[in-house]
PDB file of C-alpha atoms in Angstrom:
ATOM      1  CA  ALA A   1     -25.506  58.112  42.192  1.00  0.00           C
ATOM      2  CA  LEU A   2     -27.118  56.265  39.479  1.00  0.00           C
ATOM      3  CA  HIS A   3     -25.964  52.891  37.971  1.00  0.00           C
ATOM      4  CA  LEU A   4     -27.096  51.122  34.965  1.00  0.00           C
ATOM      5  CA  GLN A   5     -26.092  47.752  33.467  1.00  0.00           C
ATOM      6  CA  ARG A   6     -27.159  44.819  31.418  1.00  0.00           C
ATOM      7  CA  GLN A   7     -27.462  41.137  32.524  1.00  0.00           C
ATOM      8  CA  ASN A   8     -27.324  39.364  29.332  1.00  0.00           C
ATOM      9  CA  PRO A   9     -24.453  39.866  29.079  1.00  0.00           C
ATOM     10  CA  PRO A  10     -23.028  42.675  31.098  1.00  0.00           C
ATOM     11  CA  ALA A  11     -21.275  45.523  29.433  1.00  0.00           C
ATOM     12  CA  ALA A  12     -17.321  46.265  29.764  1.00  0.00           C
ATOM     13  CA  ALA A  13     -17.024  42.781  31.552  1.00  0.00           C
ATOM     14  CA  THR A  14     -13.676  41.248  32.360  1.00  0.00           C
ATOM     15  CA  HIS A  15     -13.446  37.524  31.158  1.00  0.00           C
ATOM     16  CA  LEU A  16     -12.609  34.867  33.670  1.00  0.00           C
ATOM     17  CA  ASN A  17     -11.106  31.666  33.358  1.00  0.00           C
ATOM     18  CA  TYR A  18     -11.243  28.754  35.723  1.00  0.00           C
ATOM     19  CA  ASP A  19      -8.653  29.103  38.374  1.00  0.00           C
ATOM     20  CA  ASP A  20      -8.346  32.796  37.895  1.00  0.00           C
ATOM     21  CA  THR A  21      -7.924  35.166  40.885  1.00  0.00           C
ATOM     22  CA  VAL A  22      -8.202  38.884  39.727  1.00  0.00           C
ATOM     23  CA  GLY A  23      -8.285  41.974  41.627  1.00  0.00           C
ATOM     24  CA  GLY A  24     -11.074  44.656  41.331  1.00  0.00           C
ATOM     25  CA  ALA A  25     -12.232  47.701  42.902  1.00  0.00           C
ATOM     26  CA  LEU A  26     -15.484  49.539  43.429  1.00  0.00           C
ATOM     27  CA  THR A  27     -14.760  53.414  43.032  1.00  0.00           C
ATOM     28  CA  GLU A  28     -18.096  54.823  43.183  1.00  0.00           C
ATOM     29  CA  ASN A  29     -21.237  54.538  44.858  1.00  0.00           C
ATOM     30  CA  ALA A  30     -23.791  52.310  43.508  1.00  0.00           C
ATOM     31  CA  GLN A  31     -21.342  51.036  41.162  1.00  0.00           C
ATOM     32  CA  THR A  32     -21.110  47.159  40.047  1.00  0.00           C
ATOM     33  CA  VAL A  33     -18.116  45.538  38.343  1.00  0.00           C
ATOM     34  CA  ALA A  34     -18.699  42.901  35.588  1.00  0.00           C
ATOM     35  CA  TYR A  35     -17.287  39.637  34.775  1.00  0.00           C
ATOM     36  CA  THR A  36     -18.020  36.755  32.317  1.00  0.00           C
ATOM     37  CA  PHE A  37     -16.884  33.197  32.173  1.00  0.00           C
ATOM     38  CA  ASP A  38     -17.529  30.403  29.412  1.00  0.00           C
ATOM     39  CA  ALA A  39     -18.903  27.260  31.064  1.00  0.00           C
ATOM     40  CA  ASP A  40     -20.491  23.899  29.981  1.00  0.00           C
ATOM     41  CA  ALA A  41     -23.675  22.570  30.802  1.00  0.00           C
ATOM     42  CA  GLY A  42     -23.288  20.597  34.122  1.00  0.00           C
ATOM     43  CA  ASP A  43     -20.401  22.403  35.456  1.00  0.00           C
ATOM     44  CA  ILE A  44     -20.427  23.217  39.104  1.00  0.00           C
ATOM     45  CA  VAL A  45     -18.624  26.442  40.048  1.00  0.00           C
ATOM     46  CA  ARG A  46     -17.362  27.917  42.909  1.00  0.00           C
ATOM     47  CA  LEU A  47     -16.733  31.710  43.173  1.00  0.00           C
ATOM     48  CA  ARG A  48     -15.260  33.401  46.014  1.00  0.00           C
ATOM     49  CA  LEU A  49     -14.961  37.047  46.740  1.00  0.00           C
ATOM     50  CA  GLY A  50     -12.769  38.408  49.179  1.00  0.00           C
ATOM     51  CA  GLU A  51     -12.168  42.106  50.589  1.00  0.00           C
ATOM     52  CA  THR A  52      -8.557  43.386  50.537  1.00  0.00           C
ATOM     53  CA  VAL A  53      -9.583  46.595  52.103  1.00  0.00           C
ATOM     54  CA  SER A  54     -12.252  47.024  54.943  1.00  0.00           C
ATOM     55  CA  PRO A  55     -14.963  48.093  55.628  1.00  0.00           C
ATOM     56  CA  PRO A  56     -17.110  47.240  52.425  1.00  0.00           C
ATOM     57  CA  GLU A  57     -19.455  44.224  52.481  1.00  0.00           C
ATOM     58  CA  PHE A  58     -18.970  42.943  48.819  1.00  0.00           C
ATOM     59  CA  GLY A  59     -21.723  40.762  47.251  1.00  0.00           C
ATOM     60  CA  MET A  60     -22.097  39.045  43.914  1.00  0.00           C
ATOM     61  CA  ASN A  61     -24.788  37.941  41.520  1.00  0.00           C
ATOM     62  CA  ILE A  62     -24.253  35.027  38.725  1.00  0.00           C
ATOM     63  CA  TYR A  63     -26.512  35.361  35.675  1.00  0.00           C
ATOM     64  CA  ALA A  64     -27.298  32.466  33.103  1.00  0.00           C
ATOM     65  CA  PRO A  65     -26.347  33.343  29.490  1.00  0.00           C
ATOM     66  CA  SER A  66     -30.019  34.200  29.110  1.00  0.00           C
ATOM     67  CA  GLY A  67     -29.683  37.061  31.889  1.00  0.00           C
ATOM     68  CA  THR A  68     -31.603  34.988  34.410  1.00  0.00           C
ATOM     69  CA  LEU A  69     -30.130  35.376  38.019  1.00  0.00           C
ATOM     70  CA  LEU A  70     -28.867  31.970  39.358  1.00  0.00           C
ATOM     71  CA  ALA A  71     -27.506  33.103  42.587  1.00  0.00           C
ATOM     72  CA  SER A  72     -26.755  36.052  44.861  1.00  0.00           C
ATOM     73  CA  THR A  73     -24.852  36.494  48.059  1.00  0.00           C
ATOM     74  CA  TRP A  74     -23.206  39.081  50.249  1.00  0.00           C
ATOM     75  CA  GLU A  75     -21.016  38.850  53.600  1.00  0.00           C
ATOM     76  CA  TYR A  76     -18.588  40.638  55.537  1.00  0.00           C
ATOM     77  CA  GLY A  77     -14.831  39.724  54.537  1.00  0.00           C
ATOM     78  CA  LEU A  78     -15.397  36.805  52.324  1.00  0.00           C
ATOM     79  CA  SER A  79     -18.436  35.760  49.986  1.00  0.00           C
ATOM     80  CA  GLU A  80     -18.918  32.640  48.159  1.00  0.00           C
ATOM     81  CA  ILE A  81     -21.243  30.870  45.734  1.00  0.00           C
ATOM     82  CA  LEU A  82     -21.256  27.229  44.997  1.00  0.00           C
ATOM     83  CA  THR A  83     -23.614  26.799  41.901  1.00  0.00           C
ATOM     84  CA  GLU A  84     -25.900  23.831  40.952  1.00  0.00           C
ATOM     85  CA  PRO A  85     -24.856  22.274  37.691  1.00  0.00           C
ATOM     86  CA  LEU A  86     -25.221  24.953  35.406  1.00  0.00           C
ATOM     87  CA  PRO A  87     -28.112  24.494  33.015  1.00  0.00           C
ATOM     88  CA  VAL A  88     -26.482  25.430  29.620  1.00  0.00           C
ATOM     89  CA  ALA A  89     -23.326  25.875  27.687  1.00  0.00           C
ATOM     90  CA  GLY A  90     -22.454  29.710  27.045  1.00  0.00           C
ATOM     91  CA  ALA A  91     -21.122  32.742  28.708  1.00  0.00           C
ATOM     92  CA  TYR A  92     -22.232  33.496  32.196  1.00  0.00           C
ATOM     93  CA  GLY A  93     -22.200  36.940  33.965  1.00  0.00           C
ATOM     94  CA  VAL A  94     -21.013  37.752  37.352  1.00  0.00           C
ATOM     95  CA  LEU A  95     -21.747  41.251  38.842  1.00  0.00           C
ATOM     96  CA  VAL A  96     -19.861  42.551  41.999  1.00  0.00           C
ATOM     97  CA  TRP A  97     -21.353  45.038  44.134  1.00  0.00           C
ATOM     98  CA  GLU A  98     -21.146  46.615  47.588  1.00  0.00           C
ATOM     99  CA  PHE A  99     -23.926  46.588  50.493  1.00  0.00           C
ATOM    100  CA  PRO A 100     -25.388  49.108  50.936  1.00  0.00           C
ATOM    101  CA  GLY A 101     -24.042  50.775  47.937  1.00  0.00           C
ATOM    102  CA  THR A 102     -22.408  53.770  49.677  1.00  0.00           C
ATOM    103  CA  GLU A 103     -18.930  52.632  50.257  1.00  0.00           C
ATOM    104  CA  THR A 104     -15.797  51.835  47.835  1.00  0.00           C
ATOM    105  CA  GLY A 105     -12.933  49.342  48.248  1.00  0.00           C
ATOM    106  CA  THR A 106     -10.847  46.762  46.798  1.00  0.00           C
ATOM    107  CA  TYR A 107     -11.464  42.993  46.433  1.00  0.00           C
ATOM    108  CA  ASN A 108     -10.224  39.706  44.952  1.00  0.00           C
ATOM    109  CA  LEU A 109     -12.514  37.481  42.899  1.00  0.00           C
ATOM    110  CA  HIS A 110     -11.713  33.773  42.313  1.00  0.00           C
ATOM    111  CA  LEU A 111     -13.260  31.403  39.993  1.00  0.00           C
ATOM    112  CA  GLN A 112     -13.141  27.472  39.906  1.00  0.00           C
ATOM    113  CA  ARG A 113     -14.820  24.378  38.752  1.00  0.00           C
ATOM    114  CA  VAL A 114     -15.353  21.754  41.448  1.00  0.00           C
ATOM    115  CA  HIS A 115     -15.332  18.723  39.271  1.00  0.00           C
ATOM    116  CA  ARG A 116     -12.374  18.592  36.976  1.00  0.00           C
ATOM    117  CA  PRO A 117     -10.773  21.846  38.697  1.00  0.00           C
ATOM    118  CA  ALA A 118      -8.470  23.736  36.191  1.00  0.00           C
ATOM    119  CA  ASN A 119      -4.667  23.512  36.779  1.00  0.00           C
ATOM    120  CA  ALA A 120      -5.168  20.853  39.607  1.00  0.00           C
ATOM    121  CA  THR A 121      -2.001  19.562  41.038  1.00  0.00           C
ATOM    122  CA  GLY A 122      -1.704  15.660  41.150  1.00  0.00           C
ATOM    123  CA  ILE A 123      -1.134  14.034  44.806  1.00  0.00           C
ATOM    124  CA  ALA A 124      -0.793  10.439  45.600  1.00  0.00           C
ATOM    125  CA  TYR A 125      -1.208   8.437  48.534  1.00  0.00           C
ATOM    126  CA  GLY A 126       1.649   8.965  50.976  1.00  0.00           C
ATOM    127  CA  GLU A 127       2.855  12.373  49.356  1.00  0.00           C
ATOM    128  CA  THR A 128       3.144  15.645  51.031  1.00  0.00           C
ATOM    129  CA  LEU A 129       3.154  18.847  49.049  1.00  0.00           C
ATOM    130  CA  THR A 130       3.610  22.543  50.183  1.00  0.00           C
ATOM    131  CA  SER A 131       2.192  25.589  48.500  1.00  0.00           C
ATOM    132  CA  THR A 132       1.005  28.983  49.282  1.00  0.00           C
ATOM    133  CA  ILE A 133      -2.273  30.824  49.298  1.00  0.00           C
ATOM    134  CA  ASP A 134      -0.998  34.441  48.331  1.00  0.00           C
ATOM    135  CA  LEU A 135      -4.183  36.335  47.644  1.00  0.00           C
ATOM    136  CA  ALA A 136      -7.631  36.745  49.076  1.00  0.00           C
ATOM    137  CA  ALA A 137     -10.236  34.404  47.927  1.00  0.00           C
ATOM    138  CA  GLU A 138      -7.773  32.223  46.261  1.00  0.00           C
ATOM    139  CA  THR A 139      -8.338  28.299  45.789  1.00  0.00           C
ATOM    140  CA  ASP A 140      -5.595  25.673  45.174  1.00  0.00           C
ATOM    141  CA  ALA A 141      -6.972  22.533  43.446  1.00  0.00           C
ATOM    142  CA  TYR A 142      -5.538  18.989  43.735  1.00  0.00           C
ATOM    143  CA  ARG A 143      -6.831  15.708  42.294  1.00  0.00           C
ATOM    144  CA  PHE A 144      -6.053  12.030  43.082  1.00  0.00           C
ATOM    145  CA  GLU A 145      -7.163   8.575  41.968  1.00  0.00           C
ATOM    146  CA  GLY A 146      -8.779   6.451  44.357  1.00  0.00           C
ATOM    147  CA  GLU A 147     -10.595   3.012  44.652  1.00  0.00           C
ATOM    148  CA  ALA A 148     -13.911   2.559  46.168  1.00  0.00           C
ATOM    149  CA  GLY A 149     -13.762   1.524  49.704  1.00  0.00           C
ATOM    150  CA  ASP A 150     -10.440   3.617  50.099  1.00  0.00           C
ATOM    151  CA  LEU A 151     -10.351   5.050  53.728  1.00  0.00           C
ATOM    152  CA  VAL A 152      -8.760   8.624  53.179  1.00  0.00           C
ATOM    153  CA  LEU A 153      -7.170  10.765  55.431  1.00  0.00           C
ATOM    154  CA  ARG A 154      -6.393  14.434  54.357  1.00  0.00           C
ATOM    155  CA  ARG A 155      -4.520  16.896  56.573  1.00  0.00           C
ATOM    156  CA  LEU A 156      -3.923  20.731  55.717  1.00  0.00           C
ATOM    157  CA  ALA A 157      -2.116  22.692  58.100  1.00  0.00           C
ATOM    158  CA  GLU A 158      -0.604  26.242  57.827  1.00  0.00           C
ATOM    159  CA  VAL A 159       2.994  26.937  57.593  1.00  0.00           C
ATOM    160  CA  GLY A 160       4.407  30.068  59.092  1.00  0.00           C
ATOM    161  CA  ALA A 161       1.197  32.196  58.207  1.00  0.00           C
ATOM    162  CA  ALA A 162      -1.709  33.377  59.656  1.00  0.00           C
ATOM    163  CA  LEU A 163      -4.196  31.098  57.790  1.00  0.00           C
ATOM    164  CA  SER A 164      -7.417  29.286  58.842  1.00  0.00           C
ATOM    165  CA  PRO A 165      -7.179  26.416  56.538  1.00  0.00           C
ATOM    166  CA  GLN A 166     -10.168  24.826  54.934  1.00  0.00           C
ATOM    167  CA  ILE A 167     -10.191  21.795  52.741  1.00  0.00           C
ATOM    168  CA  ARG A 168     -13.162  20.341  50.498  1.00  0.00           C
ATOM    169  CA  LEU A 169     -13.379  16.759  48.968  1.00  0.00           C
ATOM    170  CA  TYR A 170     -15.389  16.392  45.609  1.00  0.00           C
ATOM    171  CA  ASP A 171     -16.208  13.330  43.515  1.00  0.00           C
ATOM    172  CA  GLY A 172     -15.772  13.227  39.760  1.00  0.00           C
ATOM    173  CA  GLY A 173     -19.324  14.903  39.338  1.00  0.00           C
ATOM    174  CA  GLY A 174     -18.814  17.527  41.521  1.00  0.00           C
ATOM    175  CA  ALA A 175     -20.650  16.433  44.476  1.00  0.00           C
ATOM    176  CA  LEU A 176     -19.214  17.572  47.876  1.00  0.00           C
ATOM    177  CA  LEU A 177     -18.272  14.472  49.990  1.00  0.00           C
ATOM    178  CA  ALA A 178     -16.574  15.856  52.760  1.00  0.00           C
ATOM    179  CA  GLY A 179     -14.957  19.076  54.363  1.00  0.00           C
ATOM    180  CA  ALA A 180     -13.167  20.685  57.302  1.00  0.00           C
ATOM    181  CA  ASN A 181     -12.136  23.947  58.841  1.00  0.00           C
ATOM    182  CA  GLY A 182      -9.420  24.526  61.300  1.00  0.00           C
ATOM    183  CA  GLY A 183      -7.720  27.097  63.314  1.00  0.00           C
ATOM    184  CA  GLU A 184      -4.206  25.718  62.303  1.00  0.00           C
ATOM    185  CA  LEU A 185      -5.344  22.282  61.154  1.00  0.00           C
ATOM    186  CA  ALA A 186      -8.133  21.376  58.917  1.00  0.00           C
ATOM    187  CA  ARG A 187      -8.682  17.186  58.749  1.00  0.00           C
ATOM    188  CA  ILE A 188     -10.865  14.862  57.017  1.00  0.00           C
ATOM    189  CA  ASP A 189     -10.280  11.458  58.664  1.00  0.00           C
ATOM    190  CA  GLY A 190     -11.362   8.028  57.632  1.00  0.00           C
ATOM    191  CA  PHE A 191     -13.696   9.123  54.732  1.00  0.00           C
ATOM    192  CA  GLU A 192     -14.487   5.969  52.596  1.00  0.00           C
ATOM    193  CA  LEU A 193     -14.499   6.603  48.917  1.00  0.00           C
ATOM    194  CA  PRO A 194     -17.755   5.452  47.260  1.00  0.00           C
ATOM    195  CA  ALA A 195     -16.338   4.544  43.828  1.00  0.00           C
ATOM    196  CA  ALA A 196     -13.254   4.184  41.881  1.00  0.00           C
ATOM    197  CA  GLY A 197     -12.220   7.485  40.075  1.00  0.00           C
ATOM    198  CA  ILE A 198     -10.645  10.867  40.137  1.00  0.00           C
ATOM    199  CA  TYR A 199     -11.321  12.880  43.327  1.00  0.00           C
ATOM    200  CA  SER A 200     -10.718  16.617  43.582  1.00  0.00           C
ATOM    201  CA  VAL A 201      -9.658  18.413  46.554  1.00  0.00           C
ATOM    202  CA  LEU A 202      -9.995  22.386  47.019  1.00  0.00           C
ATOM    203  CA  VAL A 203      -8.000  24.081  49.874  1.00  0.00           C
ATOM    204  CA  MET A 204      -8.413  27.513  50.773  1.00  0.00           C
ATOM    205  CA  ASP A 205      -8.289  30.021  53.589  1.00  0.00           C
ATOM    206  CA  SER A 206     -11.646  30.290  55.353  1.00  0.00           C
ATOM    207  CA  ALA A 207     -10.924  33.802  57.053  1.00  0.00           C
TER     208      ALA A 207
END
């Protein structure tokens, strides 16, 4: 099987928005599936790619608007890319593929910005919220306002489902400040906020 694709931008691409989780399939050997998303210069983006049917080992590449390869990864089960600040505003390309190119299968792809995450739910000190992770690779986003010196406790627990909770805390510029994984409970305990501002929390299944 021979596959041909363009990188700047990829042809026949599906457009993604921040906080989208989309399903896809590789149905032929050597195939790639193309996506694009619009970003501003300085955006820091997390892409998660999760298989929905074993055994394919899915991978993905992310390309600048010029077609320059910015990052590439592949893993069994779940692949992730957390970008550096994106260099320019424009349409970025993503290609999903399978290693070694001889198997087919289905997957979910999730896109989110780690600073100012799209569709983030506000949460205040002392509040407990319940939500669900319905799809492989899905991420749920939250935001809260803190003051310099606040000592923050974040607890993320599964509720009646087979979930390996993962939690990540980011400052307003997208810098990762703290994170935790857990079998049933992920916990960030006593983290001191460095400055006043809006902070972002991303929660997901690490499996």
